[in-house]
mmCIF file of C-alpha atoms in Angstrom:
data_model
loop_
_atom_site.group_PDB
_atom_site.id
_atom_site.type_symbol
_atom_site.label_atom_id
_atom_site.label_comp_id
_atom_site.label_asym_id
_atom_site.label_seq_id
_atom_site.Cartn_x
_atom_site.Cartn_y
_atom_site.Cartn_z
ATOM 1 C CA MET Y 93 -0.166 -0.124 -24.929
ATOM 2 C CA ALA Y 94 -0.122 -0.807 -21.064
ATOM 3 C CA LYS Y 95 -0.683 2.167 -19.045
ATOM 4 C CA LYS Y 96 2.379 3.314 -16.946
ATOM 5 C CA ILE Y 97 2.383 3.580 -13.363
ATOM 6 C CA VAL Y 98 5.214 4.840 -11.140
ATOM 7 C CA THR Y 99 5.766 4.452 -7.434
ATOM 8 C CA PHE Y 100 8.065 5.891 -5.081
ATOM 9 C CA GLY Y 101 9.187 4.847 -1.610
ATOM 10 C CA GLU Y 102 11.426 2.503 0.500
ATOM 11 C CA ILE Y 103 11.677 -1.217 0.157
ATOM 12 C CA MET Y 104 13.283 -3.201 2.724
ATOM 13 C CA LEU Y 105 14.784 -6.635 3.523
ATOM 14 C CA ARG Y 106 12.088 -8.430 5.318
ATOM 15 C CA LEU Y 107 13.094 -10.926 7.953
ATOM 16 C CA GLN Y 108 10.460 -13.283 9.142
ATOM 17 C CA THR Y 109 10.457 -15.910 11.757
ATOM 18 C CA PRO Y 110 9.558 -19.343 10.414
ATOM 19 C CA GLY Y 111 5.982 -20.252 10.739
ATOM 20 C CA TYR Y 112 4.423 -18.661 13.705
ATOM 21 C CA GLN Y 113 7.450 -18.734 15.919
ATOM 22 C CA ARG Y 114 8.146 -15.687 18.283
ATOM 23 C CA PHE Y 115 11.350 -13.856 17.963
ATOM 24 C CA ILE Y 116 12.619 -15.315 21.228
ATOM 25 C CA GLN Y 117 11.991 -18.778 19.707
ATOM 26 C CA ALA Y 118 13.408 -18.389 16.147
ATOM 27 C CA GLN Y 119 16.844 -19.857 15.270
ATOM 28 C CA SER Y 120 16.649 -18.776 11.743
ATOM 29 C CA LEU Y 121 14.905 -15.986 9.640
ATOM 30 C CA GLU Y 122 13.310 -16.055 6.294
ATOM 31 C CA ALA Y 123 14.545 -13.387 3.832
ATOM 32 C CA THR Y 124 12.378 -11.571 1.311
ATOM 33 C CA TYR Y 125 11.814 -8.046 0.222
ATOM 34 C CA GLY Y 126 8.862 -5.637 0.587
ATOM 35 C CA GLY Y 127 7.450 -2.134 1.080
ATOM 36 C CA GLY Y 128 4.283 -0.328 0.390
ATOM 37 C CA GLU Y 129 4.999 1.313 -2.985
ATOM 38 C CA ALA Y 130 6.978 -1.631 -4.202
ATOM 39 C CA ASN Y 131 4.190 -3.948 -3.492
ATOM 40 C CA VAL Y 132 1.797 -1.917 -5.355
ATOM 41 C CA ALA Y 133 4.191 -1.924 -8.432
ATOM 42 C CA VAL Y 134 4.451 -5.745 -8.153
ATOM 43 C CA SER Y 135 0.668 -6.105 -8.203
ATOM 44 C CA LEU Y 136 0.347 -4.003 -11.219
ATOM 45 C CA ALA Y 137 3.199 -5.752 -13.097
ATOM 46 C CA ASN Y 138 1.480 -9.021 -12.321
ATOM 47 C CA TYR Y 139 -1.672 -7.536 -13.957
ATOM 48 C CA GLY Y 140 0.176 -6.691 -17.166
ATOM 49 C CA MET Y 141 0.790 -2.991 -16.385
ATOM 50 C CA ASP Y 142 3.853 -1.099 -17.070
ATOM 51 C CA ALA Y 143 4.943 -0.478 -13.500
ATOM 52 C CA GLU Y 144 8.118 1.299 -12.221
ATOM 53 C CA PHE Y 145 9.443 1.702 -8.860
ATOM 54 C CA VAL Y 146 11.664 4.345 -7.677
ATOM 55 C CA THR Y 147 13.767 4.491 -4.633
ATOM 56 C CA LYS Y 148 17.468 4.490 -3.693
ATOM 57 C CA LEU Y 149 19.419 1.415 -2.840
ATOM 58 C CA PRO Y 150 22.812 0.584 -1.442
ATOM 59 C CA ASP Y 151 25.438 -0.278 -4.110
ATOM 60 C CA ASN Y 152 26.250 -3.781 -2.512
ATOM 61 C CA PRO Y 153 25.086 -7.252 -2.979
ATOM 62 C CA ILE Y 154 21.981 -6.749 -0.868
ATOM 63 C CA GLY Y 155 20.858 -3.840 -3.056
ATOM 64 C CA ALA Y 156 21.533 -6.002 -6.206
ATOM 65 C CA ALA Y 157 19.501 -9.017 -4.743
ATOM 66 C CA CYS Y 158 16.661 -6.524 -3.987
ATOM 67 C CA LEU Y 159 16.837 -5.135 -7.616
ATOM 68 C CA ALA Y 160 16.797 -8.846 -8.877
ATOM 69 C CA SER Y 161 13.646 -9.549 -6.688
ATOM 70 C CA LEU Y 162 11.886 -6.510 -8.412
ATOM 71 C CA ARG Y 163 13.024 -7.457 -11.907
ATOM 72 C CA GLN Y 164 11.614 -11.136 -11.317
ATOM 73 C CA HIS Y 165 8.253 -9.715 -11.045
ATOM 74 C CA ASN Y 166 8.628 -7.492 -14.210
ATOM 75 C CA VAL Y 167 8.697 -4.272 -12.256
ATOM 76 C CA LYS Y 168 11.002 -1.683 -13.940
ATOM 77 C CA VAL Y 169 13.967 -0.340 -12.026
ATOM 78 C CA ASP Y 170 15.767 1.982 -14.471
ATOM 79 C CA ASN Y 171 15.578 5.056 -12.437
ATOM 80 C CA ILE Y 172 16.378 3.684 -8.954
ATOM 81 C CA ALA Y 173 19.370 5.754 -7.497
ATOM 82 C CA LYS Y 174 22.339 3.952 -6.168
ATOM 83 C CA GLY Y 175 24.267 4.721 -2.994
ATOM 84 C CA GLY Y 176 24.037 5.323 0.598
ATOM 85 C CA GLU Y 177 24.957 2.979 3.686
ATOM 86 C CA ARG Y 178 22.413 0.343 3.779
ATOM 87 C CA LEU Y 179 18.944 -1.287 2.998
ATOM 88 C CA GLY Y 180 16.349 -0.965 5.769
ATOM 89 C CA ILE Y 181 15.317 -3.906 7.568
ATOM 90 C CA TYR Y 182 11.995 -5.010 9.145
ATOM 91 C CA PHE Y 183 11.370 -8.117 11.149
ATOM 92 C CA VAL Y 184 8.024 -9.843 11.304
ATOM 93 C CA GLU Y 185 6.713 -12.251 13.839
ATOM 94 C CA LYS Y 186 3.330 -13.293 12.596
ATOM 95 C CA GLY Y 187 0.309 -13.564 15.116
ATOM 96 C CA ALA Y 188 -2.033 -16.260 15.361
ATOM 97 C CA SER Y 189 -5.543 -16.346 17.135
ATOM 98 C CA GLN Y 190 -5.514 -13.866 19.717
ATOM 99 C CA ARG Y 191 -1.820 -13.096 19.615
ATOM 100 C CA ALA Y 192 -1.147 -9.942 17.328
ATOM 101 C CA SER Y 193 1.529 -9.868 14.610
ATOM 102 C CA ASN Y 194 4.568 -7.784 15.543
ATOM 103 C CA VAL Y 195 6.812 -5.636 13.267
ATOM 104 C CA VAL Y 196 10.205 -4.349 14.518
ATOM 105 C CA TYR Y 197 11.857 -1.671 12.173
ATOM 106 C CA ASP Y 198 15.696 -1.288 11.640
ATOM 107 C CA ARG Y 199 15.633 1.361 8.909
ATOM 108 C CA ALA Y 200 17.653 4.219 10.383
ATOM 109 C CA HIS Y 201 20.239 5.829 7.944
ATOM 110 C CA SER Y 202 18.964 3.666 5.037
ATOM 111 C CA SER Y 203 19.838 4.672 1.480
ATOM 112 C CA ILE Y 204 16.337 6.269 0.804
ATOM 113 C CA ALA Y 205 16.297 7.893 4.203
ATOM 114 C CA THR Y 206 19.536 9.704 3.335
ATOM 115 C CA ALA Y 207 18.743 10.334 -0.264
ATOM 116 C CA GLU Y 208 18.937 13.945 -1.710
ATOM 117 C CA PRO Y 209 16.663 15.660 -4.056
ATOM 118 C CA GLY Y 210 19.270 15.619 -6.798
ATOM 119 C CA ASP Y 211 19.132 11.746 -6.766
ATOM 120 C CA PHE Y 212 15.800 11.656 -8.926
ATOM 121 C CA ASP Y 213 15.232 13.332 -12.240
ATOM 122 C CA TRP Y 214 11.483 13.463 -12.116
ATOM 123 C CA ASP Y 215 10.848 14.871 -15.654
ATOM 124 C CA THR Y 216 12.664 11.684 -16.994
ATOM 125 C CA ILE Y 217 10.890 9.381 -14.567
ATOM 126 C CA PHE Y 218 7.475 10.783 -15.495
ATOM 127 C CA ASP Y 219 7.946 10.548 -19.092
ATOM 128 C CA GLY Y 220 4.837 8.871 -20.420
ATOM 129 C CA ALA Y 221 3.523 8.019 -17.132
ATOM 130 C CA ASP Y 222 -0.093 7.871 -16.616
ATOM 131 C CA TRP Y 223 -0.404 7.508 -12.736
ATOM 132 C CA PHE Y 224 1.921 8.151 -9.601
ATOM 133 C CA HIS Y 225 1.437 6.423 -6.259
ATOM 134 C CA PHE Y 226 3.039 6.874 -2.891
ATOM 135 C CA THR Y 227 2.179 6.411 0.621
ATOM 136 C CA GLY Y 228 2.287 8.154 3.843
ATOM 137 C CA ILE Y 229 5.253 5.963 4.746
ATOM 138 C CA THR Y 230 7.549 7.795 2.333
ATOM 139 C CA PRO Y 231 7.435 11.426 3.788
ATOM 140 C CA ALA Y 232 7.675 9.836 7.332
ATOM 141 C CA ILE Y 233 11.155 8.333 6.599
ATOM 142 C CA SER Y 234 13.044 11.544 7.065
ATOM 143 C CA ASP Y 235 12.437 15.364 6.356
ATOM 144 C CA VAL Y 236 14.250 15.133 3.076
ATOM 145 C CA SER Y 237 12.207 12.343 2.021
ATOM 146 C CA ALA Y 238 9.009 14.434 2.539
ATOM 147 C CA GLU Y 239 10.864 17.294 0.436
ATOM 148 C CA ILE Y 240 11.565 14.695 -2.314
ATOM 149 C CA THR Y 241 8.125 13.337 -2.430
ATOM 150 C CA LEU Y 242 6.744 17.002 -2.561
ATOM 151 C CA ALA Y 243 9.005 17.439 -5.487
ATOM 152 C CA ALA Y 244 7.693 14.334 -7.053
ATOM 153 C CA LEU Y 245 4.169 15.605 -6.677
ATOM 154 C CA LYS Y 246 4.845 18.836 -8.163
ATOM 155 C CA ALA Y 247 6.429 17.156 -11.303
ATOM 156 C CA ALA Y 248 3.612 14.554 -11.721
ATOM 157 C CA LYS Y 249 0.973 17.299 -11.586
ATOM 158 C CA ALA Y 250 2.822 19.559 -14.002
ATOM 159 C CA ARG Y 251 2.725 16.576 -16.577
ATOM 160 C CA GLY Y 252 -1.037 15.902 -15.805
ATOM 161 C CA VAL Y 253 -0.284 12.508 -14.106
ATOM 162 C CA GLN Y 254 -2.962 11.233 -11.923
ATOM 163 C CA VAL Y 255 -1.860 10.757 -8.269
ATOM 164 C CA SER Y 256 -2.984 8.297 -5.609
ATOM 165 C CA CYS Y 257 -1.780 8.091 -1.924
ATOM 166 C CA ASP Y 258 -2.332 5.547 0.737
ATOM 167 C CA LEU Y 259 -2.253 7.367 4.067
ATOM 168 C CA ASN Y 260 -0.686 4.545 5.835
ATOM 169 C CA PHE Y 261 -0.043 6.068 9.054
ATOM 170 C CA ARG Y 262 2.930 4.370 11.130
ATOM 171 C CA LYS Y 263 3.047 5.486 14.687
ATOM 172 C CA LYS Y 264 6.555 3.961 14.877
ATOM 173 C CA LEU Y 265 7.656 6.664 12.393
ATOM 174 C CA TRP Y 266 6.127 9.894 13.197
ATOM 175 C CA SER Y 267 3.544 11.354 15.536
ATOM 176 C CA SER Y 268 -0.185 12.222 14.402
ATOM 177 C CA GLU Y 269 0.728 15.854 14.561
ATOM 178 C CA LYS Y 270 3.590 15.861 12.213
ATOM 179 C CA ALA Y 271 1.910 13.349 9.805
ATOM 180 C CA GLY Y 272 -1.138 15.807 9.763
ATOM 181 C CA LYS Y 273 0.978 18.722 9.021
ATOM 182 C CA ILE Y 274 3.220 17.325 6.356
ATOM 183 C CA MET Y 275 0.418 15.043 4.759
ATOM 184 C CA GLY Y 276 -2.019 17.987 4.707
ATOM 185 C CA GLU Y 277 0.496 19.953 2.529
ATOM 186 C CA LEU Y 278 0.893 16.976 0.104
ATOM 187 C CA MET Y 279 -2.897 16.260 -0.208
ATOM 188 C CA GLN Y 280 -3.381 19.245 -2.636
ATOM 189 C CA TYR Y 281 -1.605 17.208 -5.322
ATOM 190 C CA VAL Y 282 -3.577 13.938 -4.804
ATOM 191 C CA ASP Y 283 -6.580 12.734 -6.796
ATOM 192 C CA VAL Y 284 -7.272 9.412 -5.196
ATOM 193 C CA CYS Y 285 -6.940 8.894 -1.435
ATOM 194 C CA ILE Y 286 -6.796 5.445 0.064
ATOM 195 C CA ALA Y 287 -7.283 5.004 3.764
ATOM 196 C CA ASN Y 288 -8.047 2.232 6.191
ATOM 197 C CA GLU Y 289 -10.254 2.283 9.354
ATOM 198 C CA GLU Y 290 -7.904 4.300 11.344
ATOM 199 C CA ASP Y 291 -5.795 6.535 8.987
ATOM 200 C CA ALA Y 292 -8.110 9.302 8.463
ATOM 201 C CA GLU Y 293 -8.321 9.683 12.421
ATOM 202 C CA LYS Y 294 -4.751 9.234 13.225
ATOM 203 C CA VAL Y 295 -3.487 11.594 10.325
ATOM 204 C CA PHE Y 296 -6.239 14.236 10.062
ATOM 205 C CA GLY Y 297 -8.475 13.625 13.091
ATOM 206 C CA ILE Y 298 -11.503 12.658 11.063
ATOM 207 C CA ALA Y 299 -13.044 9.754 13.040
ATOM 208 C CA ALA Y 300 -15.749 7.488 12.172
ATOM 209 C CA THR Y 301 -18.971 7.525 14.301
ATOM 210 C CA GLY Y 302 -20.400 4.227 15.572
ATOM 211 C CA THR Y 303 -17.172 2.386 15.265
ATOM 212 C CA ASP Y 304 -15.071 0.390 17.615
ATOM 213 C CA ILE Y 305 -11.797 -0.799 15.815
ATOM 214 C CA THR Y 306 -10.583 -2.960 18.583
ATOM 215 C CA GLY Y 307 -13.844 -4.542 18.869
ATOM 216 C CA GLY Y 308 -14.212 -5.313 15.304
ATOM 217 C CA GLU Y 309 -17.211 -3.026 14.787
ATOM 218 C CA LEU Y 310 -17.349 -0.835 11.828
ATOM 219 C CA SER Y 311 -20.222 1.467 10.816
ATOM 220 C CA ASP Y 312 -20.835 1.987 7.193
ATOM 221 C CA GLU Y 313 -22.411 5.422 7.732
ATOM 222 C CA GLY Y 314 -19.607 6.424 9.871
ATOM 223 C CA TYR Y 315 -17.047 5.833 6.945
ATOM 224 C CA ARG Y 316 -19.325 7.531 4.391
ATOM 225 C CA GLU Y 317 -18.980 10.677 6.685
ATOM 226 C CA VAL Y 318 -15.253 10.228 6.902
ATOM 227 C CA ALA Y 319 -14.923 10.043 2.821
ATOM 228 C CA ALA Y 320 -17.150 12.933 2.575
ATOM 229 C CA LYS Y 321 -15.124 15.054 4.955
ATOM 230 C CA LEU Y 322 -11.894 14.048 3.314
ATOM 231 C CA VAL Y 323 -13.287 14.966 -0.007
ATOM 232 C CA GLU Y 324 -14.663 18.339 1.273
ATOM 233 C CA ARG Y 325 -11.227 19.198 3.060
ATOM 234 C CA PHE Y 326 -8.864 18.235 0.121
ATOM 235 C CA GLY Y 327 -11.003 18.120 -3.033
ATOM 236 C CA PHE Y 328 -10.158 14.299 -3.862
ATOM 237 C CA LYS Y 329 -11.775 12.932 -6.992
ATOM 238 C CA LYS Y 330 -12.235 9.599 -5.133
ATOM 239 C CA VAL Y 331 -11.896 8.136 -1.709
ATOM 240 C CA ALA Y 332 -11.408 4.460 -1.045
ATOM 241 C CA ILE Y 333 -11.459 3.072 2.571
ATOM 242 C CA THR Y 334 -10.828 -0.575 3.465
ATOM 243 C CA LEU Y 335 -12.993 -1.954 6.149
ATOM 244 C CA ARG Y 336 -11.279 -4.456 8.228
ATOM 245 C CA GLU Y 337 -13.147 -6.379 11.148
ATOM 246 C CA SER Y 338 -10.644 -7.921 13.048
ATOM 247 C CA ILE Y 339 -12.185 -10.867 14.659
ATOM 248 C CA SER Y 340 -8.554 -12.320 15.761
ATOM 249 C CA ALA Y 341 -5.168 -12.366 14.254
ATOM 250 C CA SER Y 342 -6.245 -15.341 12.276
ATOM 251 C CA GLU Y 343 -9.719 -14.348 11.178
ATOM 252 C CA ASN Y 344 -10.883 -11.106 9.708
ATOM 253 C CA ASN Y 345 -13.896 -9.764 7.744
ATOM 254 C CA TRP Y 346 -12.741 -7.627 4.674
ATOM 255 C CA ALA Y 347 -14.529 -5.163 2.733
ATOM 256 C CA ALA Y 348 -14.187 -1.674 1.388
ATOM 257 C CA MET Y 349 -16.126 1.431 0.058
ATOM 258 C CA LEU Y 350 -15.463 3.906 -2.611
ATOM 259 C CA TYR Y 351 -16.705 7.497 -2.828
ATOM 260 C CA ASP Y 352 -16.566 9.550 -6.015
ATOM 261 C CA GLY Y 353 -17.890 12.749 -4.654
ATOM 262 C CA GLU Y 354 -21.531 12.106 -5.542
ATOM 263 C CA ASN Y 355 -22.168 8.291 -4.791
ATOM 264 C CA TYR Y 356 -20.763 5.556 -2.387
ATOM 265 C CA TYR Y 357 -19.938 1.914 -3.410
ATOM 266 C CA LYS Y 358 -19.592 -0.811 -0.933
ATOM 267 C CA SER Y 359 -17.934 -4.274 -2.051
ATOM 268 C CA LYS Y 360 -19.064 -7.585 -0.752
ATOM 269 C CA LYS Y 361 -17.672 -8.848 2.598
ATOM 270 C CA TYR Y 362 -15.216 -11.608 2.601
ATOM 271 C CA ASN Y 363 -14.405 -13.794 5.720
ATOM 272 C CA ILE Y 364 -10.754 -14.561 5.437
ATOM 273 C CA THR Y 365 -8.334 -16.775 7.188
ATOM 274 C CA ILE Y 366 -5.220 -15.130 7.339
ATOM 275 C CA VAL Y 367 -1.800 -16.619 6.158
ATOM 276 C CA ASP Y 368 0.070 -13.214 5.867
ATOM 277 C CA ARG Y 369 -1.724 -9.812 6.295
ATOM 278 C CA VAL Y 370 1.222 -7.608 5.576
ATOM 279 C CA GLY Y 371 0.792 -5.859 2.333
ATOM 280 C CA GLY Y 372 -3.039 -6.451 2.335
ATOM 281 C CA GLY Y 373 -3.526 -2.741 2.043
ATOM 282 C CA ASP Y 374 -0.904 -2.490 -0.710
ATOM 283 C CA SER Y 375 -2.637 -5.052 -2.649
ATOM 284 C CA PHE Y 376 -6.025 -3.327 -2.392
ATOM 285 C CA GLY Y 377 -4.215 -0.220 -3.743
ATOM 286 C CA GLY Y 378 -2.777 -2.037 -6.644
ATOM 287 C CA GLY Y 379 -6.180 -3.502 -7.384
ATOM 288 C CA LEU Y 380 -7.789 -0.118 -7.117
ATOM 289 C CA ILE Y 381 -5.311 1.541 -9.551
ATOM 290 C CA TYR Y 382 -5.646 -1.294 -12.076
ATOM 291 C CA ALA Y 383 -9.396 -1.047 -12.129
ATOM 292 C CA LEU Y 384 -9.390 2.711 -12.422
ATOM 293 C CA LEU Y 385 -6.782 2.706 -15.146
ATOM 294 C CA ASN Y 386 -8.843 0.116 -17.126
ATOM 295 C CA ASP Y 387 -12.133 2.129 -16.910
ATOM 296 C CA TYR Y 388 -14.077 -0.361 -14.622
ATOM 297 C CA SER Y 389 -17.194 0.855 -13.306
ATOM 298 C CA MET Y 390 -16.995 2.185 -9.625
ATOM 299 C CA GLN Y 391 -18.669 -0.952 -8.443
ATOM 300 C CA ASP Y 392 -16.504 -3.147 -10.294
ATOM 301 C CA THR Y 393 -13.567 -0.988 -9.181
ATOM 302 C CA ILE Y 394 -14.056 -1.595 -5.550
ATOM 303 C CA GLU Y 395 -14.884 -5.226 -6.006
ATOM 304 C CA PHE Y 396 -11.749 -5.854 -8.036
ATOM 305 C CA ALA Y 397 -9.596 -4.165 -5.350
ATOM 306 C CA VAL Y 398 -11.265 -5.994 -2.463
ATOM 307 C CA ALA Y 399 -11.049 -9.514 -4.206
ATOM 308 C CA ALA Y 400 -7.196 -8.966 -4.964
ATOM 309 C CA SER Y 401 -6.468 -8.009 -1.426
ATOM 310 C CA CYS Y 402 -8.687 -10.721 -0.235
ATOM 311 C CA LEU Y 403 -6.341 -13.366 -2.115
ATOM 312 C CA LYS Y 404 -3.317 -11.427 -0.813
ATOM 313 C CA HIS Y 405 -4.048 -12.512 2.740
ATOM 314 C CA SER Y 406 -3.330 -16.102 1.540
ATOM 315 C CA ILE Y 407 0.120 -15.555 0.225
ATOM 316 C CA GLU Y 408 3.380 -15.242 2.419
ATOM 317 C CA GLY Y 409 5.450 -12.137 1.903
ATOM 318 C CA ASP Y 410 4.804 -8.730 1.006
ATOM 319 C CA PHE Y 411 4.073 -9.215 -2.777
ATOM 320 C CA ASN Y 412 0.609 -10.184 -4.114
ATOM 321 C CA LEU Y 413 1.484 -12.924 -6.592
ATOM 322 C CA VAL Y 414 -1.931 -13.536 -7.997
ATOM 323 C CA THR Y 415 -3.031 -13.332 -11.549
ATOM 324 C CA LEU Y 416 -5.638 -11.187 -13.205
ATOM 325 C CA ASP Y 417 -7.688 -14.103 -13.908
ATOM 326 C CA GLU Y 418 -7.684 -15.260 -10.362
ATOM 327 C CA VAL Y 419 -8.848 -11.691 -9.160
ATOM 328 C CA LYS Y 420 -11.700 -11.894 -11.705
ATOM 329 C CA ASN Y 421 -12.837 -15.326 -10.836
ATOM 330 C CA LEU Y 422 -13.146 -14.444 -7.127
ATOM 331 C CA MET Y 423 -15.106 -11.178 -8.152
ATOM 332 C CA LYS Y 424 -17.510 -13.576 -10.060
ATOM 333 C CA GLY Y 425 -17.994 -15.359 -6.797
ATOM 334 C CA ASP Y 426 -15.602 -18.279 -7.165
ATOM 335 C CA GLY Y 427 -14.265 -18.385 -3.635
ATOM 336 C CA SER Y 428 -14.747 -22.071 -2.716
ATOM 337 C CA GLY Y 429 -10.851 -22.803 -2.919
ATOM 338 C CA ARG Y 430 -11.636 -25.912 -5.021
ATOM 339 C CA VAL Y 431 -8.458 -27.298 -6.664
ATOM 340 C CA GLN Y 432 -8.224 -26.014 -10.262
ATOM 341 C CA ARG Y 433 -7.606 -28.911 -12.591
#
């Protein structure tokens, strides 16, 4: 029987300019759906896991279309609350070469932002669950969202459910000071912490030495220190850190490390030409959770997660629409991109 994973957060309508057009050029926008925790649920469902996404959606045709999108990818939606005014929106302008991508949020007063604690019966939601995943985006949405996240975490731990959190700091949603205070309170319930090259510094003031993020220079030793300090401060069982070397908006080097409190494991490094980098971190989280729940070795766990997220960078939209076999083949070294006949 497949392990059950519950994710909780906001899913939004994603409106993207065609190709690499700027907002000021575009005469139309391409509509899909996406959001951190929903993206993780889609990845896990694609790998054959029992994945459920929890949120609140407006009871209107846009909310119904969003539900249909999740169902299309075999994500369970039975405990999604209905109501509120609107679905949040985010606009995407994809960068290229030395021009960065740009995201504009239009999510104020969304259904999940105005949700109430009574909208979610966590005892029912976590019945039979093995894992719970959330990101730092969810408690940043509103003070009540932070309260609901805390209630979910308490219910998960009461049932012995493993918990993962992707720190996912978003400066457009809250300050580092507020993020540090609220996330610090939530971390006591977290078993597996996922961060990128900036999150630990922006949220908890834990910076990697020997690193120049804007210059694309990352220090392995510096991130070992970051992982060790996170474990020391919060008692995490595992810390995973993605290591993105941004050569340009079109070309990145991509790798990650995993720390289990005793040993460090570093993945191979991929040089990737980016089609769409939004959702790259979420695809890493989905791969990490899958590998941990399926008892992969620590080295294979980090290799699987990085291979999964490497492939996501080649796919338009938030969702990582790859198969288990495709990830495993890349893990084994088949990254040539040759036509499969």
